[in-house]
Coordinates of C-alpha atoms and ligand atoms in Angstrom, one line a residue:
M230 CA -128.6 -14.7 -20.1
S231 CA -127.8 -11.3 -18.8
I232 CA -130.7 -8.9 -18.5
F233 CA -130.1 -5.3 -17.8
I234 CA -133.1 -3.2 -16.8
G235 CA -132.9 0.6 -16.6
G236 CA -135.8 2.5 -15.0
A237 CA -136.1 6.2 -15.9
W238 CA -134.5 8.5 -13.3
A239 CA -137.1 10.5 -11.3
Y240 CA -136.4 14.1 -10.9
A241 CA -135.6 15.0 -7.3
N242 CA -137.5 18.3 -7.0
G243 CA -141.0 17.0 -6.1
S244 CA -142.9 13.9 -5.0
L245 CA -143.7 11.0 -7.2
H246 CA -147.2 10.7 -8.5
L247 CA -149.0 7.7 -10.0
G248 CA -148.1 8.7 -13.6
H249 CA -144.4 8.1 -12.6
I250 CA -145.2 4.7 -11.1
S251 CA -147.4 3.7 -14.1
S252 CA -144.4 4.2 -16.5
L253 CA -141.8 2.6 -14.1
L254 CA -143.7 -0.4 -12.8
P255 CA -143.0 -2.6 -15.9
G256 CA -139.3 -2.5 -14.9
D257 CA -140.0 -4.2 -11.6
I258 CA -142.3 -6.8 -13.2
L259 CA -139.5 -7.7 -15.7
A260 CA -136.8 -7.8 -13.0
R261 CA -138.8 -10.1 -10.7
Y262 CA -139.9 -12.3 -13.7
Y263 CA -136.4 -12.8 -15.1
R264 CA -135.0 -13.5 -11.6
L265 CA -137.6 -16.3 -11.2
K266 CA -136.5 -17.6 -14.6
G267 CA -133.0 -17.9 -13.3
E268 CA -131.5 -15.2 -15.5
Q269 CA -128.7 -12.8 -14.4
V270 CA -130.6 -9.6 -13.7
L271 CA -129.3 -6.1 -13.1
Y272 CA -132.0 -3.6 -12.4
V273 CA -130.9 0.0 -11.8
S274 CA -132.2 3.5 -11.5
G275 CA -131.8 6.6 -9.3
S276 CA -132.8 10.1 -8.5
D277 CA -131.9 12.8 -11.0
C278 CA -130.4 15.4 -8.7
N279 CA -128.9 17.9 -11.2
G280 CA -130.6 20.6 -13.3
T281 CA -132.2 24.0 -13.1
P282 CA -135.6 23.1 -11.5
I283 CA -133.7 22.0 -8.4
T284 CA -131.7 25.2 -8.2
I285 CA -134.8 27.3 -8.7
R286 CA -136.6 25.4 -6.0
A287 CA -133.7 25.7 -3.6
R288 CA -133.6 29.4 -4.3
Q289 CA -137.3 29.7 -3.6
E290 CA -136.9 27.9 -0.3
G291 CA -133.7 29.7 0.6
V292 CA -131.7 26.4 1.0
A293 CA -128.8 24.6 -0.6
P294 CA -129.8 22.4 -3.6
H295 CA -128.8 19.2 -1.8
I296 CA -131.4 19.9 0.9
I297 CA -134.0 19.6 -1.8
T298 CA -132.5 16.5 -3.4
D299 CA -131.8 14.7 -0.1
R300 CA -135.4 15.2 0.9
Y301 CA -136.9 13.8 -2.4
H302 CA -134.2 11.1 -2.8
Q303 CA -135.1 9.8 0.6
E304 CA -138.8 10.0 -0.2
F305 CA -138.3 8.1 -3.5
L306 CA -136.4 5.4 -1.7
E307 CA -139.3 4.9 0.8
C308 CA -142.0 4.9 -1.9
F309 CA -140.2 2.4 -4.2
S310 CA -139.5 0.2 -1.2
K311 CA -143.1 0.2 -0.1
L312 CA -144.3 -0.5 -3.6
G313 CA -141.9 -3.5 -3.8
F314 CA -139.5 -2.2 -6.5
S315 CA -136.6 -4.6 -6.4
Y316 CA -133.8 -2.4 -7.7
D317 CA -130.4 -3.9 -7.5
C318 CA -129.0 -0.4 -7.3
Y319 CA -130.9 2.8 -6.8
T320 CA -128.5 5.7 -6.6
R321 CA -128.4 9.4 -7.4
T322 CA -126.7 11.7 -9.9
D323 CA -124.9 14.0 -7.4
T324 CA -122.5 11.4 -6.1
E325 CA -118.8 11.7 -6.7
H326 CA -118.9 8.3 -8.4
H327 CA -121.4 9.4 -11.0
H328 CA -119.6 12.7 -11.6
K329 CA -116.3 11.0 -12.2
L330 CA -117.6 8.4 -14.6
V331 CA -119.6 10.9 -16.6
Q332 CA -116.5 13.0 -17.0
E333 CA -114.7 9.9 -18.2
I334 CA -117.4 9.3 -20.7
F335 CA -117.3 12.9 -21.9
L336 CA -113.5 12.8 -22.3
E337 CA -113.6 9.5 -24.2
L338 CA -116.2 10.9 -26.6
L339 CA -114.1 14.1 -27.0
E340 CA -110.9 12.0 -27.7
K341 CA -112.7 9.9 -30.2
G342 CA -113.9 13.0 -32.0
H343 CA -117.6 12.6 -31.3
I344 CA -117.6 15.8 -29.2
Y345 CA -116.3 19.1 -30.6
R346 CA -116.2 22.8 -29.6
K347 CA -118.2 25.5 -31.3
E348 CA -119.0 29.1 -30.6
I349 CA -122.8 29.6 -30.5
E350 CA -125.4 32.2 -30.0
Q351 CA -127.4 31.3 -26.9
T352 CA -130.5 32.7 -25.2
Y353 CA -129.6 35.1 -22.4
C354 CA -131.8 37.0 -20.1
E355 CA -130.6 40.6 -19.4
E356 CA -133.1 41.0 -16.6
C357 CA -132.0 37.8 -14.8
A358 CA -128.3 38.2 -15.9
Q359 CA -127.9 34.6 -17.0
F360 CA -127.9 32.3 -19.9
L361 CA -131.2 30.5 -20.0
P362 CA -131.5 26.7 -19.8
E363 CA -133.8 25.3 -22.5
R364 CA -136.6 24.7 -20.1
Y365 CA -136.6 28.3 -19.0
V366 CA -137.3 29.6 -22.4
E367 CA -141.0 29.4 -23.4
G368 CA -142.8 30.3 -26.6
I369 CA -144.5 28.8 -29.6
C370 CA -143.4 25.5 -31.2
P371 CA -142.2 26.2 -34.7
V372 CA -143.6 22.8 -35.9
C373 CA -147.1 22.5 -34.4
K374 CA -147.6 26.2 -33.3
E375 CA -148.6 25.1 -29.8
P376 CA -147.1 26.6 -26.6
S377 CA -143.8 24.9 -25.9
R378 CA -140.7 24.9 -23.8
G379 CA -137.2 25.5 -25.3
D380 CA -136.1 21.9 -25.0
Q381 CA -138.9 19.8 -26.3
C382 CA -142.5 20.4 -27.4
D383 CA -144.9 18.5 -25.1
H384 CA -147.5 18.7 -27.8
C385 CA -145.7 17.2 -30.8
S386 CA -142.6 15.8 -29.0
T387 CA -140.2 17.6 -31.3
I388 CA -136.8 18.2 -29.8
L389 CA -136.0 21.9 -29.9
E390 CA -133.3 24.5 -29.3
P391 CA -134.6 27.6 -27.5
L392 CA -133.7 29.9 -30.4
E393 CA -136.1 28.0 -32.6
L394 CA -139.1 29.0 -30.5
L395 CA -141.4 31.7 -31.8
N396 CA -142.4 34.6 -29.4
S397 CA -139.9 33.4 -26.8
K398 CA -140.0 34.5 -23.1
C399 CA -137.8 34.0 -20.1
K400 CA -139.8 31.7 -17.8
I401 CA -138.3 33.2 -14.7
C402 CA -139.1 36.9 -15.3
G403 CA -141.3 36.9 -18.4
N404 CA -139.1 39.2 -20.5
P405 CA -138.1 38.3 -24.0
P406 CA -134.6 36.9 -23.9
T407 CA -131.7 38.3 -26.0
T408 CA -128.8 36.2 -27.2
R409 CA -125.1 36.2 -26.5
F410 CA -122.1 34.3 -27.9
T411 CA -120.6 31.6 -25.8
E412 CA -118.5 28.5 -26.6
H413 CA -120.0 25.1 -26.1
F414 CA -119.3 21.4 -26.6
Y415 CA -121.3 19.6 -29.3
F416 CA -122.1 15.9 -29.6
A417 CA -121.8 14.8 -33.3
L418 CA -125.2 13.0 -33.3
S419 CA -125.6 13.5 -37.0
S420 CA -122.6 11.2 -37.7
F421 CA -124.6 8.3 -36.3
Q422 CA -127.5 8.7 -38.6
A423 CA -126.9 5.6 -40.8
Q424 CA -126.0 3.4 -37.9
L425 CA -129.1 4.4 -35.9
E426 CA -131.3 3.9 -38.9
N427 CA -130.2 0.3 -39.2
Y428 CA -130.5 -0.2 -35.5
V429 CA -134.1 1.1 -35.3
Q430 CA -135.1 -0.9 -38.4
K431 CA -133.8 -4.1 -36.6
A432 CA -135.8 -3.2 -33.5
E433 CA -138.9 -2.7 -35.5
N434 CA -138.5 -5.9 -37.4
N435 CA -138.0 -7.9 -34.3
K436 CA -140.8 -6.1 -32.5
L437 CA -138.6 -5.3 -29.5
W438 CA -139.7 -1.7 -28.9
R439 CA -143.1 -0.3 -28.2
E440 CA -144.8 1.1 -31.3
N441 CA -144.7 4.7 -30.0
A442 CA -140.9 4.4 -29.7
V443 CA -140.5 3.1 -33.2
S444 CA -142.7 5.6 -34.9
L445 CA -141.3 8.7 -33.0
T446 CA -137.7 7.6 -33.6
K447 CA -138.2 7.0 -37.2
R448 CA -139.7 10.4 -37.5
Y449 CA -136.6 12.0 -36.0
L450 CA -134.4 10.0 -38.3
K451 CA -136.4 11.1 -41.3
E452 CA -136.0 14.7 -40.3
G453 CA -132.2 14.1 -40.0
L454 CA -130.3 14.0 -36.7
Q455 CA -128.7 17.2 -35.6
D456 CA -125.6 17.7 -33.6
R457 CA -126.5 18.7 -30.0
A458 CA -124.9 21.1 -27.5
V459 CA -123.9 18.9 -24.5
S460 CA -122.5 21.6 -22.2
R461 CA -124.4 24.3 -20.4
D462 CA -123.8 27.3 -18.1
L463 CA -125.4 26.0 -15.0
P464 CA -124.8 26.4 -11.3
I465 CA -125.0 22.6 -10.4
G466 CA -124.2 19.4 -12.3
V467 CA -121.1 17.6 -13.6
S468 CA -118.3 20.0 -14.5
V469 CA -116.8 19.8 -18.0
P470 CA -113.4 18.1 -17.4
V471 CA -111.5 20.3 -19.8
A472 CA -109.1 23.1 -18.7
G473 CA -110.6 26.5 -19.0
Y474 CA -114.2 25.1 -19.2
E475 CA -114.7 23.9 -15.6
E476 CA -117.4 26.4 -15.0
K477 CA -119.6 24.8 -17.6
K478 CA -121.6 21.7 -16.8
I479 CA -122.2 18.5 -18.9
Y480 CA -125.7 18.7 -20.1
V481 CA -128.4 16.2 -19.0
W482 CA -128.4 14.6 -22.5
I483 CA -125.1 12.9 -21.8
E484 CA -125.1 13.2 -18.0
A485 CA -128.5 11.7 -17.0
V486 CA -128.6 8.8 -19.5
S487 CA -125.1 7.9 -18.5
G488 CA -126.6 7.1 -15.1
Y489 CA -127.5 3.7 -16.4
Y490 CA -123.9 2.9 -16.9
T491 CA -122.6 4.6 -13.8
A492 CA -125.2 2.9 -11.6
S493 CA -124.2 -0.4 -13.1
K494 CA -120.5 0.3 -12.2
L495 CA -121.6 1.4 -8.7
W496 CA -123.5 -1.9 -8.2
A497 CA -120.4 -3.9 -9.3
K498 CA -118.2 -1.9 -6.9
E499 CA -120.6 -2.2 -3.9
A500 CA -121.6 -5.8 -4.4
D501 CA -118.1 -6.8 -5.5
K502 CA -119.5 -8.2 -8.7
D503 CA -118.5 -8.1 -12.4
D504 CA -121.0 -6.1 -14.6
S505 CA -119.3 -6.8 -17.9
S506 CA -121.9 -9.4 -19.0
F507 CA -124.5 -6.7 -18.9
W508 CA -122.4 -4.5 -21.3
N509 CA -121.9 -7.2 -23.9
V510 CA -123.5 -7.8 -27.3
S511 CA -125.4 -10.9 -26.1
A512 CA -127.1 -9.1 -23.2
K513 CA -130.7 -7.9 -23.3
S514 CA -131.1 -4.3 -22.2
N515 CA -134.6 -3.0 -21.3
Y516 CA -135.3 0.7 -20.8
I517 CA -138.4 1.6 -19.0
H518 CA -140.0 5.1 -19.1
G519 CA -142.8 7.2 -20.3
K520 CA -143.3 8.4 -23.8
D521 CA -141.9 11.9 -23.2
N522 CA -138.5 10.2 -22.6
I523 CA -138.4 8.1 -25.8
P524 CA -135.8 10.1 -27.8
F525 CA -133.3 10.0 -25.0
H526 CA -133.4 6.2 -24.9
S527 CA -133.9 5.5 -28.6
I528 CA -131.5 8.1 -30.1
I529 CA -129.3 10.0 -27.7
W530 CA -128.2 7.1 -25.4
P531 CA -127.7 4.7 -28.4
G532 CA -125.7 7.5 -30.1
I533 CA -123.5 7.8 -26.9
L534 CA -123.1 4.1 -26.6
A535 CA -122.2 3.8 -30.3
G536 CA -119.6 6.6 -29.8
L537 CA -118.1 4.8 -26.9
G538 CA -118.2 1.5 -28.8
K539 CA -120.2 -0.1 -25.9
E540 CA -122.8 -2.8 -26.4
P541 CA -125.7 -3.4 -26.3
L542 CA -127.5 -0.4 -27.6
P543 CA -131.0 -0.5 -25.9
T544 CA -132.5 -3.8 -27.2
H545 CA -136.0 -3.4 -25.6
I546 CA -137.8 -0.1 -25.1
V547 CA -140.8 -0.1 -22.9
S548 CA -142.3 3.4 -23.2
N549 CA -145.7 3.7 -21.8
E550 CA -148.2 6.3 -23.0
Y551 CA -149.7 8.6 -20.3
L552 CA -151.9 8.0 -17.3
T553 CA -154.7 10.5 -17.0
L554 CA -156.5 11.2 -13.7
E555 CA -160.3 11.1 -13.7
K556 CA -160.1 11.6 -17.5
K557 CA -158.0 14.7 -17.2
K558 CA -154.3 15.2 -17.9
L559 CA -152.1 15.0 -14.7
S560 CA -150.8 18.4 -13.7
T561 CA -148.2 18.8 -10.9
S562 CA -148.4 22.6 -11.1
R563 CA -152.2 22.5 -10.6
N564 CA -151.8 19.7 -8.1
W565 CA -154.1 17.5 -10.2
A566 CA -152.3 14.3 -9.2
V567 CA -152.4 11.4 -6.8
W568 CA -149.2 11.5 -4.9
V569 CA -147.5 8.3 -4.1
P570 CA -146.6 8.9 -0.4
D571 CA -150.3 9.8 0.1
I572 CA -151.9 6.8 -1.6
L573 CA -149.5 4.5 0.2
E574 CA -150.8 5.7 3.5
R575 CA -154.3 4.3 2.9
Y576 CA -153.9 1.5 0.3
E577 CA -152.0 -1.7 -0.2
P578 CA -149.1 -1.7 -2.6
D579 CA -150.5 -4.7 -4.5
S580 CA -153.8 -2.9 -5.1
I581 CA -151.8 -0.1 -6.7
R582 CA -149.6 -2.5 -8.7
Y583 CA -152.7 -4.5 -9.8
F584 CA -154.6 -1.4 -11.0
L585 CA -151.6 0.2 -12.8
T586 CA -150.9 -3.0 -14.7
I587 CA -154.4 -4.1 -15.6
N588 CA -155.0 -0.4 -16.7
A589 CA -151.5 0.2 -18.0
P590 CA -151.2 2.8 -20.8
E591 CA -149.3 0.4 -22.9
S592 CA -150.6 1.3 -26.4
R593 CA -152.8 4.3 -25.6
D594 CA -153.4 6.6 -22.6
A595 CA -155.2 5.0 -19.7
D596 CA -157.1 6.5 -16.8
F597 CA -156.9 6.3 -13.1
S598 CA -160.1 7.0 -11.3
W599 CA -160.8 6.4 -7.6
K600 CA -164.0 4.6 -8.5
E601 CA -162.3 2.2 -10.9
F602 CA -159.4 1.7 -8.5
I603 CA -161.6 0.8 -5.5
Y604 CA -163.9 -1.3 -7.7
S605 CA -161.1 -3.2 -9.2
H606 CA -159.7 -4.0 -5.8
N607 CA -163.0 -5.1 -4.4
S608 CA -164.2 -7.1 -7.4
E609 CA -161.0 -8.6 -8.9
L610 CA -158.3 -8.7 -6.3
L611 CA -160.5 -9.4 -3.3
G612 CA -163.7 -10.7 -5.0
A613 CA -162.0 -13.1 -7.4
Y614 CA -158.4 -13.9 -6.3
G615 CA -158.6 -13.3 -2.5
N616 CA -161.9 -15.1 -2.3
L617 CA -160.6 -18.2 -4.1
V618 CA -157.6 -18.4 -1.7
N619 CA -159.7 -17.7 1.3
R620 CA -162.5 -20.1 0.8
T621 CA -160.3 -22.9 -0.3
L622 CA -157.9 -22.6 2.6
K623 CA -160.6 -21.9 5.2
F624 CA -162.4 -25.0 4.1
I625 CA -159.3 -27.1 4.6
M626 CA -158.8 -25.6 8.0
K627 CA -162.3 -26.4 9.0
A628 CA -162.9 -29.8 7.4
F629 CA -159.4 -31.3 7.5
D630 CA -157.6 -29.6 10.4
G631 CA -155.6 -27.6 8.0
V632 CA -153.9 -30.6 6.3
I633 CA -153.8 -30.2 2.5
P634 CA -155.4 -33.4 1.0
D635 CA -152.9 -35.6 -0.7
K636 CA -154.3 -36.2 -4.2
V637 CA -153.0 -36.4 -7.7
V638 CA -154.0 -33.4 -9.7
S639 CA -155.7 -34.2 -13.0
S640 CA -153.8 -33.7 -16.1
V641 CA -156.4 -31.4 -17.5
L642 CA -155.7 -28.9 -14.7
Q643 CA -152.0 -29.4 -14.9
D644 CA -152.1 -28.7 -18.6
K645 CA -154.0 -25.4 -17.9
V646 CA -151.2 -24.4 -15.5
V647 CA -148.5 -25.3 -18.0
T648 CA -150.2 -23.2 -20.6
L649 CA -150.5 -20.3 -18.3
Y650 CA -146.8 -20.3 -17.5
K651 CA -146.0 -20.4 -21.3
D652 CA -148.5 -17.6 -22.1
T653 CA -147.4 -15.2 -19.3
C654 CA -143.8 -15.9 -20.1
R655 CA -144.3 -14.8 -23.7
L656 CA -146.5 -11.8 -22.8
I657 CA -144.1 -10.5 -20.2
E658 CA -141.1 -10.9 -22.5
E659 CA -143.1 -9.0 -25.2
A660 CA -143.8 -6.3 -22.6
S661 CA -147.5 -7.0 -22.8
F662 CA -148.0 -6.9 -19.0
K663 CA -151.6 -6.0 -19.1
Q664 CA -152.5 -9.0 -21.2
G665 CA -150.2 -11.2 -19.1
L666 CA -152.1 -10.2 -15.9
E667 CA -155.4 -10.7 -17.7
K668 CA -154.4 -14.2 -18.6
V669 CA -153.6 -15.0 -15.0
F670 CA -157.0 -13.7 -13.9
E671 CA -158.7 -15.9 -16.5
L672 CA -157.4 -18.9 -14.6
V673 CA -158.4 -17.3 -11.3
R674 CA -162.0 -17.0 -12.6
F675 CA -161.8 -20.6 -14.0
S676 CA -160.7 -21.8 -10.6
N677 CA -163.6 -20.1 -8.8
K678 CA -166.0 -21.6 -11.2
Y679 CA -164.4 -25.0 -10.7
F680 CA -164.8 -24.7 -6.9
D681 CA -168.5 -23.7 -7.4
E682 CA -169.2 -26.5 -9.7
Q683 CA -167.6 -29.2 -7.6
Q684 CA -169.5 -28.0 -4.5
P685 CA -167.0 -29.3 -1.9
W686 CA -169.5 -28.2 0.8
K687 CA -171.8 -31.0 -0.5
Q688 CA -169.0 -33.4 -1.5
I689 CA -167.8 -33.6 2.0
Y690 CA -171.1 -35.3 3.1
E691 CA -171.6 -37.3 -0.1
N692 CA -168.1 -38.4 -1.1
V693 CA -165.3 -37.2 1.0
E694 CA -162.6 -38.5 -1.4
S695 CA -163.9 -36.3 -4.2
C696 CA -164.1 -33.4 -1.8
K697 CA -160.4 -33.9 -1.0
Q698 CA -159.7 -34.0 -4.7
T699 CA -161.4 -30.7 -5.3
L700 CA -159.5 -29.0 -2.5
A701 CA -156.2 -30.5 -3.6
D702 CA -156.9 -29.3 -7.2
C703 CA -157.7 -25.8 -5.9
V704 CA -154.6 -25.6 -3.7
Y705 CA -152.5 -26.6 -6.8
L706 CA -154.1 -23.9 -8.8
I707 CA -153.7 -21.3 -6.1
A708 CA -150.1 -22.1 -5.4
N709 CA -149.2 -21.8 -9.1
L710 CA -151.3 -18.7 -9.5
A711 CA -149.5 -17.0 -6.6
H712 CA -146.2 -18.0 -8.1
I713 CA -147.0 -16.6 -11.5
L714 CA -148.4 -13.5 -9.9
T715 CA -145.1 -12.9 -8.0
P716 CA -143.7 -10.4 -10.5
F717 CA -147.0 -8.5 -10.6
L718 CA -148.2 -8.8 -7.0
P719 CA -145.2 -9.6 -4.8
F720 CA -146.7 -9.0 -1.4
S721 CA -149.9 -11.1 -1.6
S722 CA -147.9 -13.8 -3.5
Q723 CA -145.5 -14.1 -0.6
K724 CA -148.5 -14.4 1.8
V725 CA -149.9 -17.3 -0.1
K726 CA -146.5 -18.9 -0.3
D727 CA -146.2 -18.6 3.5
F728 CA -149.6 -20.2 4.1
L729 CA -148.7 -23.1 1.8
H730 CA -145.0 -23.3 2.8
I731 CA -143.9 -22.9 -0.8
S732 CA -140.3 -22.2 -1.5
E733 CA -140.3 -22.6 -5.3
T734 CA -137.9 -20.3 -7.0
N735 CA -138.1 -21.4 -10.6
W736 CA -140.5 -20.3 -13.3
K737 CA -142.3 -23.6 -13.8
P738 CA -145.3 -25.5 -12.6
F739 CA -144.9 -27.4 -9.3
L740 CA -147.0 -29.6 -7.0
V741 CA -147.9 -28.7 -3.4
K742 CA -146.8 -30.9 -0.5
P743 CA -149.6 -32.2 1.8
I744 CA -148.4 -30.0 4.7
V745 CA -150.4 -28.3 7.4
L746 CA -151.5 -24.8 6.6
S747 CA -150.4 -22.0 8.9
N748 CA -151.4 -18.5 9.8
V749 CA -154.1 -18.4 7.1
E750 CA -155.8 -14.9 7.0
P751 CA -157.7 -13.0 4.3
L752 CA -155.3 -11.9 1.5
F753 CA -157.1 -8.5 1.0
K754 CA -159.4 -6.3 2.9
R755 CA -162.5 -4.9 1.4
I756 CA -162.4 -1.1 0.7
D757 CA -165.5 0.8 1.7
P758 CA -166.9 2.3 -1.6
A759 CA -167.8 5.4 0.5
R760 CA -164.1 6.1 0.2
I761 CA -164.6 7.0 -3.5
E762 CA -166.4 10.2 -2.6
K763 CA -163.9 11.1 0.1
E764 CA -161.0 10.7 -2.2
L765 CA -162.6 12.7 -5.0
E766 CA -163.4 15.5 -2.5
T767 CA -159.8 15.6 -1.3
L768 CA -158.5 15.7 -4.9
N769 CA -160.8 18.5 -5.9
K770 CA -160.0 20.5 -2.8
Q771 CA -156.2 20.2 -3.3
T772 CA -156.4 21.3 -6.9
V773 CA -155.6 24.9 -7.8
Ligands
ZN103 ZN1 -144.9 21.2 -31.3
ZN104 ZN1 -135.4 36.6 -17.0

């Protein structure tokens, strides 16, 4: 089967923080899992390099926008690589390739009558002498009456037009904006109402989307879909490919989500492969993002795909809730955040991946605290899993010169492993990664208990054959645990595979050959709990 996985595009105007990784990590788990299962996988994403925050930042620093986007794109690449993200294509939206394909998509929608021209009244700041992009108009949300931006209310998630805001202000200079007439292109989203209603109902019936995606999307549909302006007067971005309108840019609603398609085409071009099986009705397409991005993947992108007549519309939507930090909302402006380049300097990628999965905000917000992070590393990763691997292999090194005892593993243990493969397979495919990882760690704890009960350190004096049996059993459990953990914890899994000379590549139980162990070393290092205080101090100091 062909499995397309699209990770949300990170905005290249600032570093990644743990909230980003928490919502994107499920994409890599899926990609690694489906590859092990032998499916055709295409996992893409990229840096969003267009848009007003980038031009504003460039203006502040007195540099060209690409200086900003180059810096963060490079940083994103390094962070994702260090965290083990296995993208098949990670690109950016300021490439010629992306611009050209987005223009083709725009023209096709225009030719098919899904995009039309309309004169509109738009917010304009006399003081700043420019039309204001949505995000640069701030005011009060007309729905929930909380402070909101002109594009979307963070509080109630309603998609807005700046003119709908009450008490609006220009974000740049603080003056109330006026309006001017200008001509823009509109996407006829309302004409897809019935089609999208059927589509969402099907996703709900088949439980293919996260609940938050279903409920939010149904709410929008109930309110009735509105046609949306898809061109803007912006300094950077993809130009509207229509004579007389080249100064206008295609708005992010079409431009950014189309990145999934343009990245797929880029991969095909660069790897000399055919991507048509991923854009076919029988393909599964998984879209991975945080809950603030839901409508773009559950309504806008499906609407565009429907307009183009492309399949599949997103089949699986994995939209995490938010990650809080020390029980408080992450804030980049107040610097209340754990930045990814920073945490990677001091901690192992698998510790981060483990924590963000076992504490994933899958159905409700979850919290990152330094205390829990360091405790979970020391007690679970190192204390349970690392310890199981270490004491088993060390024992074999010492008592049997590193030769794995050649014994038939009991059917009881084999059945346990078979069941674990089945359970994690189901849970991963249902996007219940947290539960999947919990299941694996149940078998880790079982295995430790088994080791304790068998007491190989006594068996070796009393009955050496039963001692060999215990160790062979534990090696079998460890090998399969490491294999099942590969999508979750790729780095430590690879270490275990190297110790045991495992080259299995399929998602199924396997036996370990009685080889000689090599280069065994502890899987994880203990983190000094005194670090908790230090990290908290740094966090509090950096916050404004
Ligand atoms: Zn609101
Ligand atoms: Zn202004």
